[in-house]
PDB file of C-alpha atoms in Angstrom:
ATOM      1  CA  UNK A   1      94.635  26.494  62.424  1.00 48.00           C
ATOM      2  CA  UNK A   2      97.234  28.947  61.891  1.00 61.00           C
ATOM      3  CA  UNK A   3      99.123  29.961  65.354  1.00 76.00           C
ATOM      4  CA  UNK A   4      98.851  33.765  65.696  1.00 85.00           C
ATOM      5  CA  UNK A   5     102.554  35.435  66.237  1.00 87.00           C
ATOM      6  CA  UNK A   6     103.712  37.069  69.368  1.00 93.00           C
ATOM      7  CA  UNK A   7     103.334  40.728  68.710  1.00 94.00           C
ATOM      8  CA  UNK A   8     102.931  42.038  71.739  1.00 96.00           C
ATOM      9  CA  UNK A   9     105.452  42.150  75.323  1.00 97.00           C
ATOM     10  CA  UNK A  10     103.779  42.636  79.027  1.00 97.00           C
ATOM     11  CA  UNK A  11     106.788  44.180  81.291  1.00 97.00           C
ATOM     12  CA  UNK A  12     105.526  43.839  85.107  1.00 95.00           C
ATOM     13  CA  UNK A  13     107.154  46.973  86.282  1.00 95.00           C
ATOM     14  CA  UNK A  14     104.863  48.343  89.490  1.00 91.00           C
ATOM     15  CA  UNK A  15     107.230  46.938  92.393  1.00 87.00           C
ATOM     16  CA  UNK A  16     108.360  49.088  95.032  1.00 85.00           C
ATOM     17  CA  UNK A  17     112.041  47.451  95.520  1.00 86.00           C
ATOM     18  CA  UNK A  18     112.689  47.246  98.686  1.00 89.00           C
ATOM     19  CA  UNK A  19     115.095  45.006  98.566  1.00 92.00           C
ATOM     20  CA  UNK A  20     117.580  47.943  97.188  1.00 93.00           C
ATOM     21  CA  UNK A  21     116.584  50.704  99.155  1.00 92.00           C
ATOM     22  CA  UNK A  22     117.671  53.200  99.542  1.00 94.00           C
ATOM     23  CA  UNK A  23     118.898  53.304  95.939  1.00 93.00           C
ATOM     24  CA  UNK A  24     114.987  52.617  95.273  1.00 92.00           C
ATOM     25  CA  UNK A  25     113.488  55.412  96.930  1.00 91.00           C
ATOM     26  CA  UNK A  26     113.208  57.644  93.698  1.00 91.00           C
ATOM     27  CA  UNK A  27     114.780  55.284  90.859  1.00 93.00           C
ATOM     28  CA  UNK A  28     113.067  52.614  90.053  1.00 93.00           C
ATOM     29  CA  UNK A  29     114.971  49.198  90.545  1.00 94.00           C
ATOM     30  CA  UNK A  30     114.287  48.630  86.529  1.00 95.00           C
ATOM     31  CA  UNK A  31     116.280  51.554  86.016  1.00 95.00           C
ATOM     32  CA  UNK A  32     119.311  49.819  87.989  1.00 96.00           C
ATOM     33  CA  UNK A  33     122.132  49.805  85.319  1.00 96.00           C
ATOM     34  CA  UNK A  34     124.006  46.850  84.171  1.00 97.00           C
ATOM     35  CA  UNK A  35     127.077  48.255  83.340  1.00 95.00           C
ATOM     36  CA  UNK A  36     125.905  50.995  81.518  1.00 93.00           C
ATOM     37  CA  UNK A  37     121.972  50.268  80.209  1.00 95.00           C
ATOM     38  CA  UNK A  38     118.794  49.523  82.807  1.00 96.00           C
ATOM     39  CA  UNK A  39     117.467  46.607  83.513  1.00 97.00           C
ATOM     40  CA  UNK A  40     114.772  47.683  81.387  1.00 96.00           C
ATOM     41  CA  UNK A  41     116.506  48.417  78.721  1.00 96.00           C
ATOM     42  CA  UNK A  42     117.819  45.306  78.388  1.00 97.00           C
ATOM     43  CA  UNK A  43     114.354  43.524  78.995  1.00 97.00           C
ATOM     44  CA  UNK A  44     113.101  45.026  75.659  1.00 97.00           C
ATOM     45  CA  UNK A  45     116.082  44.474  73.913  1.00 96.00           C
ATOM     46  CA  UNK A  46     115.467  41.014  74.292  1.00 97.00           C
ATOM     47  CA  UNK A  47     111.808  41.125  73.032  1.00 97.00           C
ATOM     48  CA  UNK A  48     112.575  43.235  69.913  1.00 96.00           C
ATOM     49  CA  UNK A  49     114.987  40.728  69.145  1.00 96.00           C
ATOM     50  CA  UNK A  50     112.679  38.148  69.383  1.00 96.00           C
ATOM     51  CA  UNK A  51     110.304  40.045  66.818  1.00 95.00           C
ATOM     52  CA  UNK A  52     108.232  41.748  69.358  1.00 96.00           C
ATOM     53  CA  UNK A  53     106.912  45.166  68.086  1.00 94.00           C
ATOM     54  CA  UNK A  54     104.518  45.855  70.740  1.00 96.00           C
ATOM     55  CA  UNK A  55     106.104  46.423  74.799  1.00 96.00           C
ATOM     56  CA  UNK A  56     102.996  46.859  77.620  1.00 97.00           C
ATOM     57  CA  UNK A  57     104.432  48.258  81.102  1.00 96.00           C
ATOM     58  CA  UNK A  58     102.646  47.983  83.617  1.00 96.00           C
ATOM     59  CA  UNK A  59     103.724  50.618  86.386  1.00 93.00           C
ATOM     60  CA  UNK A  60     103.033  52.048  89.096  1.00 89.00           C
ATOM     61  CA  UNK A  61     103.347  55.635  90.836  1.00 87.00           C
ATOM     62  CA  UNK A  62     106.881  56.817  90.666  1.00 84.00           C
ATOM     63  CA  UNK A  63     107.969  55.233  87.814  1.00 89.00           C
ATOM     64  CA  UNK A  64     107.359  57.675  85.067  1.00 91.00           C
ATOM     65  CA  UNK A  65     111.174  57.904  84.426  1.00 93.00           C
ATOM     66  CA  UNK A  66     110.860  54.307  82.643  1.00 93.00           C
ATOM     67  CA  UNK A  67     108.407  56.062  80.230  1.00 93.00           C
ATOM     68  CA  UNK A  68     110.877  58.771  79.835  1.00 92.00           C
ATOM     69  CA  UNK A  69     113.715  56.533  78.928  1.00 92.00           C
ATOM     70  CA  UNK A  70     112.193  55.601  75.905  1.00 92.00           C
ATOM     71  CA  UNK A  71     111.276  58.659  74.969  1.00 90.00           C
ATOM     72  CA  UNK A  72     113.193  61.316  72.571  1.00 88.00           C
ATOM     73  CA  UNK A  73     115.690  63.484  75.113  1.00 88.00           C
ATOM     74  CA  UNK A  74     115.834  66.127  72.873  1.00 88.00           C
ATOM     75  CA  UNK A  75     117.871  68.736  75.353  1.00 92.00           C
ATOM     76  CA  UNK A  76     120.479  65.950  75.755  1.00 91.00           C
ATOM     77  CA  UNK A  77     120.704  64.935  71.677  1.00 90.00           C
ATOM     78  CA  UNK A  78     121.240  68.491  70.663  1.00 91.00           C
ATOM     79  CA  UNK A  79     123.560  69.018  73.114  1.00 94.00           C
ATOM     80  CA  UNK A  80     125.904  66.003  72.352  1.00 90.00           C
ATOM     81  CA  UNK A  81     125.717  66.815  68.363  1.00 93.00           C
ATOM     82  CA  UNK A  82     126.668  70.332  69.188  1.00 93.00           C
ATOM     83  CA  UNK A  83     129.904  68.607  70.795  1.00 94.00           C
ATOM     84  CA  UNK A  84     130.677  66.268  67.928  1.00 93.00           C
ATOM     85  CA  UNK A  85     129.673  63.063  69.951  1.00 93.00           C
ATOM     86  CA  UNK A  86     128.300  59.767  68.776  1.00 89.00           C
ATOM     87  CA  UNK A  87     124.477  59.912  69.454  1.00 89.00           C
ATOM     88  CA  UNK A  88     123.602  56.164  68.117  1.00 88.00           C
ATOM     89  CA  UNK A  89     124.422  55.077  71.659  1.00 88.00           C
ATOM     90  CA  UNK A  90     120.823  56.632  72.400  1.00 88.00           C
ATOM     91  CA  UNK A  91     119.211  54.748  69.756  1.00 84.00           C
ATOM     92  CA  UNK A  92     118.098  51.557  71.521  1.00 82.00           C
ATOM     93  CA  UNK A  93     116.335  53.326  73.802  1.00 87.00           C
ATOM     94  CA  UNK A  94     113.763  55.564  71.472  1.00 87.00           C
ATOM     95  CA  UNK A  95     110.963  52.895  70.858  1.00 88.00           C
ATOM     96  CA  UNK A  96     108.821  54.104  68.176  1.00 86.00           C
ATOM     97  CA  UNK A  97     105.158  56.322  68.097  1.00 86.00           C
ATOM     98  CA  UNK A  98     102.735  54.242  69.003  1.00 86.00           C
ATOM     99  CA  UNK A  99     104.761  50.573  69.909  1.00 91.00           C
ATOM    100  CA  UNK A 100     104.402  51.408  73.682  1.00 93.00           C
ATOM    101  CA  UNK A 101     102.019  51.235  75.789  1.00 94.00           C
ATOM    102  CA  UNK A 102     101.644  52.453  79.864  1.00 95.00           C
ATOM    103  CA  UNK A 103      99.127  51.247  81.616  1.00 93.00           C
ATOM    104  CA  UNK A 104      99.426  51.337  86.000  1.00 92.00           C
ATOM    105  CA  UNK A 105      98.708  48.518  88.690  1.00 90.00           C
ATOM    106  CA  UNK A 106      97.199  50.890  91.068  1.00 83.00           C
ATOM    107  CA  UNK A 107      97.757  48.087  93.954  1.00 82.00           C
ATOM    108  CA  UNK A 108     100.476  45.913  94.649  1.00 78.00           C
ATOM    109  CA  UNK A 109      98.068  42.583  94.101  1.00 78.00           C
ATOM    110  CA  UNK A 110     101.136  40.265  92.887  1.00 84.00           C
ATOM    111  CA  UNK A 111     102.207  39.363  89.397  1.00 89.00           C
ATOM    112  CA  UNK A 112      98.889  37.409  88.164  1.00 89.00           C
ATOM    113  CA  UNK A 113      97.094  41.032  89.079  1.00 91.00           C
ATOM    114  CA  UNK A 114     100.004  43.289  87.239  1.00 93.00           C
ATOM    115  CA  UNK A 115      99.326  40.640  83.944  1.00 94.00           C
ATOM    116  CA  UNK A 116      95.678  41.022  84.033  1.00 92.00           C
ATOM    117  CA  UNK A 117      96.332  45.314  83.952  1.00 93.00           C
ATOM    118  CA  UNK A 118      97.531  44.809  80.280  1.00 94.00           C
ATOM    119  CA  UNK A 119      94.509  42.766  79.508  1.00 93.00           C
ATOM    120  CA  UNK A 120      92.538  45.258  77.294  1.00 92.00           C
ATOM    121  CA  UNK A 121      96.152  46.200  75.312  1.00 93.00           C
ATOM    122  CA  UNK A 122      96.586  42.209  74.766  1.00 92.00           C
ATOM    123  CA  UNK A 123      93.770  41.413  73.790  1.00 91.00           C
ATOM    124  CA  UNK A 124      92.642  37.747  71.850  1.00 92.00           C
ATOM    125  CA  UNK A 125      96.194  37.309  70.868  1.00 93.00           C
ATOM    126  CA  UNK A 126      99.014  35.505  72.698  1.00 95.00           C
ATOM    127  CA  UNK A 127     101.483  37.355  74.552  1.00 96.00           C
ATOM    128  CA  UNK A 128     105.322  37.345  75.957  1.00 97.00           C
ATOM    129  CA  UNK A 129     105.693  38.245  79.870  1.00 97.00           C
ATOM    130  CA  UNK A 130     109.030  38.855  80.827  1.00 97.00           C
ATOM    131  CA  UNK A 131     110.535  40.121  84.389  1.00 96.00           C
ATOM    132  CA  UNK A 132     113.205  42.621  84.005  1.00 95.00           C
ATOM    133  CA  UNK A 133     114.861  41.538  87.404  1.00 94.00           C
ATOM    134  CA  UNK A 134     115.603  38.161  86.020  1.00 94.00           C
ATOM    135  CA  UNK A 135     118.270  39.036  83.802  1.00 96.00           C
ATOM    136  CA  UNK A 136     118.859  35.968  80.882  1.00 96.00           C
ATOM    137  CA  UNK A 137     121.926  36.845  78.958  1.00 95.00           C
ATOM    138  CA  UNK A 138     122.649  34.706  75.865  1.00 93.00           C
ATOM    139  CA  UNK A 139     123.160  34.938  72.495  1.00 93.00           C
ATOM    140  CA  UNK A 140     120.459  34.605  70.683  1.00 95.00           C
ATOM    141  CA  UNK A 141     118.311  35.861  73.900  1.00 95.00           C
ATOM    142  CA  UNK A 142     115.860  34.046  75.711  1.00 96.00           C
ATOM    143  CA  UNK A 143     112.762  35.169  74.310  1.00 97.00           C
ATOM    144  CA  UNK A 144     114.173  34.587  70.896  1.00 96.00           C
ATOM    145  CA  UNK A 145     115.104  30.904  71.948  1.00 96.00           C
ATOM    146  CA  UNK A 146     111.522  30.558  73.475  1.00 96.00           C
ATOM    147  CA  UNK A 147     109.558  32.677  70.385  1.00 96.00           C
ATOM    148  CA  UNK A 148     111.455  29.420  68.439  1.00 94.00           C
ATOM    149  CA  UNK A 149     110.198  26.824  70.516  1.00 95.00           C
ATOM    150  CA  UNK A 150     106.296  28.463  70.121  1.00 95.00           C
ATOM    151  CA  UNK A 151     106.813  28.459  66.676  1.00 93.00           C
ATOM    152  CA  UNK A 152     106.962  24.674  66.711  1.00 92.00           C
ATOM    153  CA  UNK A 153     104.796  23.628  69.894  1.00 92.00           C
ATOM    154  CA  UNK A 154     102.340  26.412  69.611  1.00 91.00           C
ATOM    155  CA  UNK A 155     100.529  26.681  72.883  1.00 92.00           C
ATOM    156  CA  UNK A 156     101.923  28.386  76.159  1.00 95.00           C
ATOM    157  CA  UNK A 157     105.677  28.122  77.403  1.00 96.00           C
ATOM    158  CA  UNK A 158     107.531  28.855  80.280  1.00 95.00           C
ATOM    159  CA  UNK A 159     111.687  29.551  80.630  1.00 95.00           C
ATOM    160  CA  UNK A 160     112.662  26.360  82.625  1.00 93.00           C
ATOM    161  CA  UNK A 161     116.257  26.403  84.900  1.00 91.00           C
ATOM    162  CA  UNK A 162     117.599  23.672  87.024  1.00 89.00           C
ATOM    163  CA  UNK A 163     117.972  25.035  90.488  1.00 90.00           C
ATOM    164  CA  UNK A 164     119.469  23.337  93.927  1.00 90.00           C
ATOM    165  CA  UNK A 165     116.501  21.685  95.296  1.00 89.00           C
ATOM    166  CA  UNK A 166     116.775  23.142  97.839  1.00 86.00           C
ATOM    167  CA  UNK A 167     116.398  26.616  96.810  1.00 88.00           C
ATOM    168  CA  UNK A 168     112.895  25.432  95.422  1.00 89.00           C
ATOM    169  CA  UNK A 169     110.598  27.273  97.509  1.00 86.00           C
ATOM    170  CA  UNK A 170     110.944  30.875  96.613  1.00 84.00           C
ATOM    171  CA  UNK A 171     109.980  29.957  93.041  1.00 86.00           C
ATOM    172  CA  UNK A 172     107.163  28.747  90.671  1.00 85.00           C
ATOM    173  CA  UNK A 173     108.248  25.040  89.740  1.00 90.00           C
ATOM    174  CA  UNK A 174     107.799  23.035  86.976  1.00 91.00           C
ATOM    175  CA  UNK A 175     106.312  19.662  87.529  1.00 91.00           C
ATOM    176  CA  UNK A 176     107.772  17.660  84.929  1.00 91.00           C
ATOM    177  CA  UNK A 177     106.550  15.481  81.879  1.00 91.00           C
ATOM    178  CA  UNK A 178     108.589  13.974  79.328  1.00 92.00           C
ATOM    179  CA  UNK A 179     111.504  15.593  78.046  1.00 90.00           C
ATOM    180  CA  UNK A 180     113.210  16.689  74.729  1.00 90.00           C
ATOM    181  CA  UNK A 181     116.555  18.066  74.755  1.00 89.00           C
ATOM    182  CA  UNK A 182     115.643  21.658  76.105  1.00 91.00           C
ATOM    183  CA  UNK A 183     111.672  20.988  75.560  1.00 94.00           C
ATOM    184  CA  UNK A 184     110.086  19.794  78.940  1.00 93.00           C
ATOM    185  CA  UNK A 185     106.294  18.643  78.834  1.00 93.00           C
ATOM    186  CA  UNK A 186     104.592  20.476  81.723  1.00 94.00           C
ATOM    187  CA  UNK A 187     102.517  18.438  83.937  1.00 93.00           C
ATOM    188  CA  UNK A 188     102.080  20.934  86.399  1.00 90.00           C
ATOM    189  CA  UNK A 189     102.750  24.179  88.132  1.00 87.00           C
ATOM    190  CA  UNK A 190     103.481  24.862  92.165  1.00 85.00           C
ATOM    191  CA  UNK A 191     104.278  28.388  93.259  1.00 82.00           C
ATOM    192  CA  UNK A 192     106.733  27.931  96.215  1.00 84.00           C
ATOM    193  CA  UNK A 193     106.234  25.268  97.377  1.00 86.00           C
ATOM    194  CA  UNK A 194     106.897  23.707 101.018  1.00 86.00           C
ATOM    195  CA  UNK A 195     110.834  22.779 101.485  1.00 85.00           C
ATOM    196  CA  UNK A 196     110.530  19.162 100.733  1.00 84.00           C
ATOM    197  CA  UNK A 197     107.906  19.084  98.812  1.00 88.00           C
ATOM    198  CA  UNK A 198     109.183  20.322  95.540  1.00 88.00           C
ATOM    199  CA  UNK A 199     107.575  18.374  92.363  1.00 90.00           C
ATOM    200  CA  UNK A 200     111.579  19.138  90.684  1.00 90.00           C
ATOM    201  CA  UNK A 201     114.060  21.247  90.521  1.00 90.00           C
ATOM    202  CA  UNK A 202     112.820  23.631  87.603  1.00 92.00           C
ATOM    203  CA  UNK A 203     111.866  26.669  88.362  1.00 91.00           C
ATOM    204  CA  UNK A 204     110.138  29.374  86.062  1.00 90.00           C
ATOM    205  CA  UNK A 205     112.859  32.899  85.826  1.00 90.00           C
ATOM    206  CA  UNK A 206     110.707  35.414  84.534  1.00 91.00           C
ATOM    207  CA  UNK A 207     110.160  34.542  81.145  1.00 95.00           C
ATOM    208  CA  UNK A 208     106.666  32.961  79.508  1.00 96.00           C
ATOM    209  CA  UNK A 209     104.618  33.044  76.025  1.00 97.00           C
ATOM    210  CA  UNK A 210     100.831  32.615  77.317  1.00 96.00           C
ATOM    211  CA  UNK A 211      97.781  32.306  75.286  1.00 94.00           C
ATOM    212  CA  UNK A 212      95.000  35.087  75.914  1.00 93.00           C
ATOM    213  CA  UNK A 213      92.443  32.546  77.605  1.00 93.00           C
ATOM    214  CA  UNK A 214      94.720  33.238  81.048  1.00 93.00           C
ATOM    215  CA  UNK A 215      93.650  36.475  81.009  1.00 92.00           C
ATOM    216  CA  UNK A 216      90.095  34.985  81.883  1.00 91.00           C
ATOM    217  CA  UNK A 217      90.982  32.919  84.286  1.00 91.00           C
ATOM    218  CA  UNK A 218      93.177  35.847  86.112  1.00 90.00           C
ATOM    219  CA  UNK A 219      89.769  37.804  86.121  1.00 84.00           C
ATOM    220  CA  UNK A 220      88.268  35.839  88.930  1.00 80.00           C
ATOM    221  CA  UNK A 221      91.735  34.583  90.492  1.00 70.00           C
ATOM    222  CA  UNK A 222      92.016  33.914  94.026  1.00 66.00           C
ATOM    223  CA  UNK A 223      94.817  35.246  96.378  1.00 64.00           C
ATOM    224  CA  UNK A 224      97.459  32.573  96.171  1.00 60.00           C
ATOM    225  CA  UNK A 225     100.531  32.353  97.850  1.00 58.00           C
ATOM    226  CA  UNK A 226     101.756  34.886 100.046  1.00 61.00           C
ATOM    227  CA  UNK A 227      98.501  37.211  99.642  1.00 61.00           C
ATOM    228  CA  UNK A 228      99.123  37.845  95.998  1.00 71.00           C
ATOM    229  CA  UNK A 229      97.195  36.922  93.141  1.00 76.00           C
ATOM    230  CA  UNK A 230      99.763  34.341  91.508  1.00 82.00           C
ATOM    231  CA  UNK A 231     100.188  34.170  87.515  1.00 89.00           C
ATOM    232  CA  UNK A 232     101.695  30.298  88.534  1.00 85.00           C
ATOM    233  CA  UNK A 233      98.391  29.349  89.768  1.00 86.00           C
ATOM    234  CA  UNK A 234      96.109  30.641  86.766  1.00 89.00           C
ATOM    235  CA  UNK A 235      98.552  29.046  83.726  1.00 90.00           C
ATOM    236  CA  UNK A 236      98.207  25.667  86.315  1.00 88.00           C
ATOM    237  CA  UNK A 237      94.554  25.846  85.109  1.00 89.00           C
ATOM    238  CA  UNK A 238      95.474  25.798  81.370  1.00 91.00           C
ATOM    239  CA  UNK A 239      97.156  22.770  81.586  1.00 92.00           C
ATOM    240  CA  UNK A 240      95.752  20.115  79.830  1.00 88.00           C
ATOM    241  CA  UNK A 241      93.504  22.067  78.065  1.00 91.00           C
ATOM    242  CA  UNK A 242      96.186  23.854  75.925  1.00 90.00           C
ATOM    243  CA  UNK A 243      99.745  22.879  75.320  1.00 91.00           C
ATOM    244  CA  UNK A 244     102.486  23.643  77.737  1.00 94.00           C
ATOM    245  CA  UNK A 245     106.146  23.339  77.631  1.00 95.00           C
ATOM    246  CA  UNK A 246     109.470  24.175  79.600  1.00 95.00           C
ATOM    247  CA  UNK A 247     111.998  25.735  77.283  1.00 95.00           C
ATOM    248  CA  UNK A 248     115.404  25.001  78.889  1.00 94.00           C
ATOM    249  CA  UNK A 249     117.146  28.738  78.603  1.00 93.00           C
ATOM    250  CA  UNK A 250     120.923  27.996  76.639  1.00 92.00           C
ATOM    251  CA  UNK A 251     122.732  31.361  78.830  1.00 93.00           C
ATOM    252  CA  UNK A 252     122.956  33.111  81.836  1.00 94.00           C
ATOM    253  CA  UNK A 253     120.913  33.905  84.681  1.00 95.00           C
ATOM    254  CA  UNK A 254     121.576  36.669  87.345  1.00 96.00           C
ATOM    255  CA  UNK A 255     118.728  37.215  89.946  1.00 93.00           C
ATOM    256  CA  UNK A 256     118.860  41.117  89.829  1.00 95.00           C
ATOM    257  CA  UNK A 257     116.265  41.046  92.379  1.00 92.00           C
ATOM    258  CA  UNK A 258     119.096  40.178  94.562  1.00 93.00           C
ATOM    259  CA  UNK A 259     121.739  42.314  95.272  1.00 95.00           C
ATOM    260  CA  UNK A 260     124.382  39.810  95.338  1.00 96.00           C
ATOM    261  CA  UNK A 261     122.935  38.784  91.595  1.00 96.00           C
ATOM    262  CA  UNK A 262     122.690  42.357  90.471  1.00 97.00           C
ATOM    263  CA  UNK A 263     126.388  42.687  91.574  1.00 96.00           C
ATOM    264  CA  UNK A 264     127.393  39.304  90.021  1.00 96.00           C
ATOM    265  CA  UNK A 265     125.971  40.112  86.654  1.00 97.00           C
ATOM    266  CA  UNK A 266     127.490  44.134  86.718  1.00 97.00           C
ATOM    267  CA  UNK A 267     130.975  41.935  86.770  1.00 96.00           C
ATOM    268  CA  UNK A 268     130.076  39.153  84.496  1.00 96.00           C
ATOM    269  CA  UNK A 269     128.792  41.631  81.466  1.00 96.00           C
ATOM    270  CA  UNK A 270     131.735  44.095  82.494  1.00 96.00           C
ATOM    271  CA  UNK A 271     134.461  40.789  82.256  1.00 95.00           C
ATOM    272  CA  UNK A 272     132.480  40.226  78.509  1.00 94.00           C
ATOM    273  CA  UNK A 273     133.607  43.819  77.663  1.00 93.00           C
ATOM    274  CA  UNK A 274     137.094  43.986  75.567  1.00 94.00           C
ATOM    275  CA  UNK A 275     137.597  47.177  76.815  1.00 94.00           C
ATOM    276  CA  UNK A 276     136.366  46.988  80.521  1.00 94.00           C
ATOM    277  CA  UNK A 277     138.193  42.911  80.405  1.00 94.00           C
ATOM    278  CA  UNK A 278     141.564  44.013  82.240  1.00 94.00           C
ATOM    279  CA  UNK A 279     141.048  46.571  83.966  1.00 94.00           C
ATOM    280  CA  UNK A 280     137.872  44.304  86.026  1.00 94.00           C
ATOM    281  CA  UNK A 281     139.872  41.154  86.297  1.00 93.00           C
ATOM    282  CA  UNK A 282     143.195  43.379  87.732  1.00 93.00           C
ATOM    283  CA  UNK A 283     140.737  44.994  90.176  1.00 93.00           C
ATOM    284  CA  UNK A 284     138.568  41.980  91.512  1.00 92.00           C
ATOM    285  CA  UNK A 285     141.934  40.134  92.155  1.00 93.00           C
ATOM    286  CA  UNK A 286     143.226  42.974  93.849  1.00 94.00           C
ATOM    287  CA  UNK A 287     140.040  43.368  95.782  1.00 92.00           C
ATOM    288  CA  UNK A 288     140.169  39.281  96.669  1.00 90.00           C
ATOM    289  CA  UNK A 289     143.878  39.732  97.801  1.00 89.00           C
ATOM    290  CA  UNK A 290     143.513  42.786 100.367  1.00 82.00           C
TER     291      UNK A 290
END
């Protein structure tokens, strides 16, 4: 049987971000710039790159201003042509009528609940998930690296990164099967596990390809850990019923959910920047010397 394409992007985007506030209180933490785009921004970047076409957000209340970044600014446009400036810089962030999609968690019930709000938008085809905190920077992107690993495995698939082992328990983790160069069977799934107890060392950042069929199983899902209705715990129950593989991300991760990740990856994409190169470099030695 044929394997249906991914079409269609989920973008968890209902958290409060607490972890930032007070910058949070109004602007939501996917909004955060890197550099000089969102976090958001460069989320869906990432999928349309990947051949994506369709992007699901699932929000929550205060965060129509994601909506309204990919919308036309039309008071903003006119006023920069008037001026003689360069408006393609605003062209990433116009998706077009009818690729988007809004729907709202209502409840902060974890990330299995936020995937199961886009259920009716997916639909019976598989889907890509990806967390716009955990920024992967690469070239090609993550997703696209991923999209070519379903192309060949079919199935569902995870991002896989090596991790300290100690730093384990704040994540989902892979437990391992045989390996393939950056393709890792998937035996099984623990979200955060006890320190100690850790199955290995690969952890899942915020990026998966799922089949529809976990949209079923999220239905009737359990709290998990911490309270919340865990995604890791419902794709554990597709295993060995559907295939599922680690794909071994060739890039960068910053945990933007961190603010000494969100500042590490500001620097790292400003130091990729010919123009910005210099000028960073002169000032973070100066900074390190004071």
């Amino acid at each position: 049987m044929q394997m249906k394409p991914i079409r269609t992007a989920v973008f968890p985007v209902a958290g409060l971000g607490t972890r930032f506030l007070p910058a949070t209180k109004v602007v939501p933490k996917e909004m955060l710039p890197i550099v000089d785009k969102p976090l958001i921004q460069y989320a869906v970047d990432e999928a349309i790159e990947a051949g994506i076409e369709h992007m699901v957000f699932v929000t929550g209340r205060g965060k129509d201003i994601i909506e309204d970044h990919f919308d036309i600014a039309y008071e903003l446009q006119h006023t920069m042509e008037v001026r003689g400036k360069d408006v393609s810089i605003l062209d990433g962030t116009r998706l077009k009528p009818g690729k988007s999609t809004f729907t709202r968690q209502q409840e902060p019930l974890g990330l299995g609940h936020a995937i199961w709000c886009a259920r009716d938008v997916v639909g019976d085809d598989p889907f890509a998930i990806l967390l716009p905190d955990e920024f992967m920077h690469g070239s090609p992107g993550c997703m696209k690296q991923m999209a070519a690993a379903y192309e060949r495995l079919g199935g569902n698939l995870v991002c896989a990164l090596e991790i300290p082992m100690e730093k384990t328990s704040s994540y989902g983790v892979i437990d391992p099967g045989k390996r393939d160069g950056a393709i890792t069977e998937v035996k099984g799934l623990v979200e955060k596990p006890a320190p100690g107890t850790a199955p290995s060392n690969l952890i899942l950042p915020g990026r998966y390809i799922l089949q529809p069929e976990v949209m079923k199983i999220l239905e009737t899902q359990e709290a998990g850990a911490g309270g919340e209705i865990q995604l890791t715990d419902a794709m554990a129950q597709m295993i060995g019923k559907q295939p599922f593989h680690g794909v071994t991300f060739d890039g960068r991760r910053f945990d933007c959910g961190s603010k000494t990740g969100y500042i590490e990856a500001n620097l790292a994409l400003a130091l990729d920047r010919a123009e910005m190169r210099d000028g960073i470099r002169e000032m973070a030695l100066r900074l390190l010397n004071e």
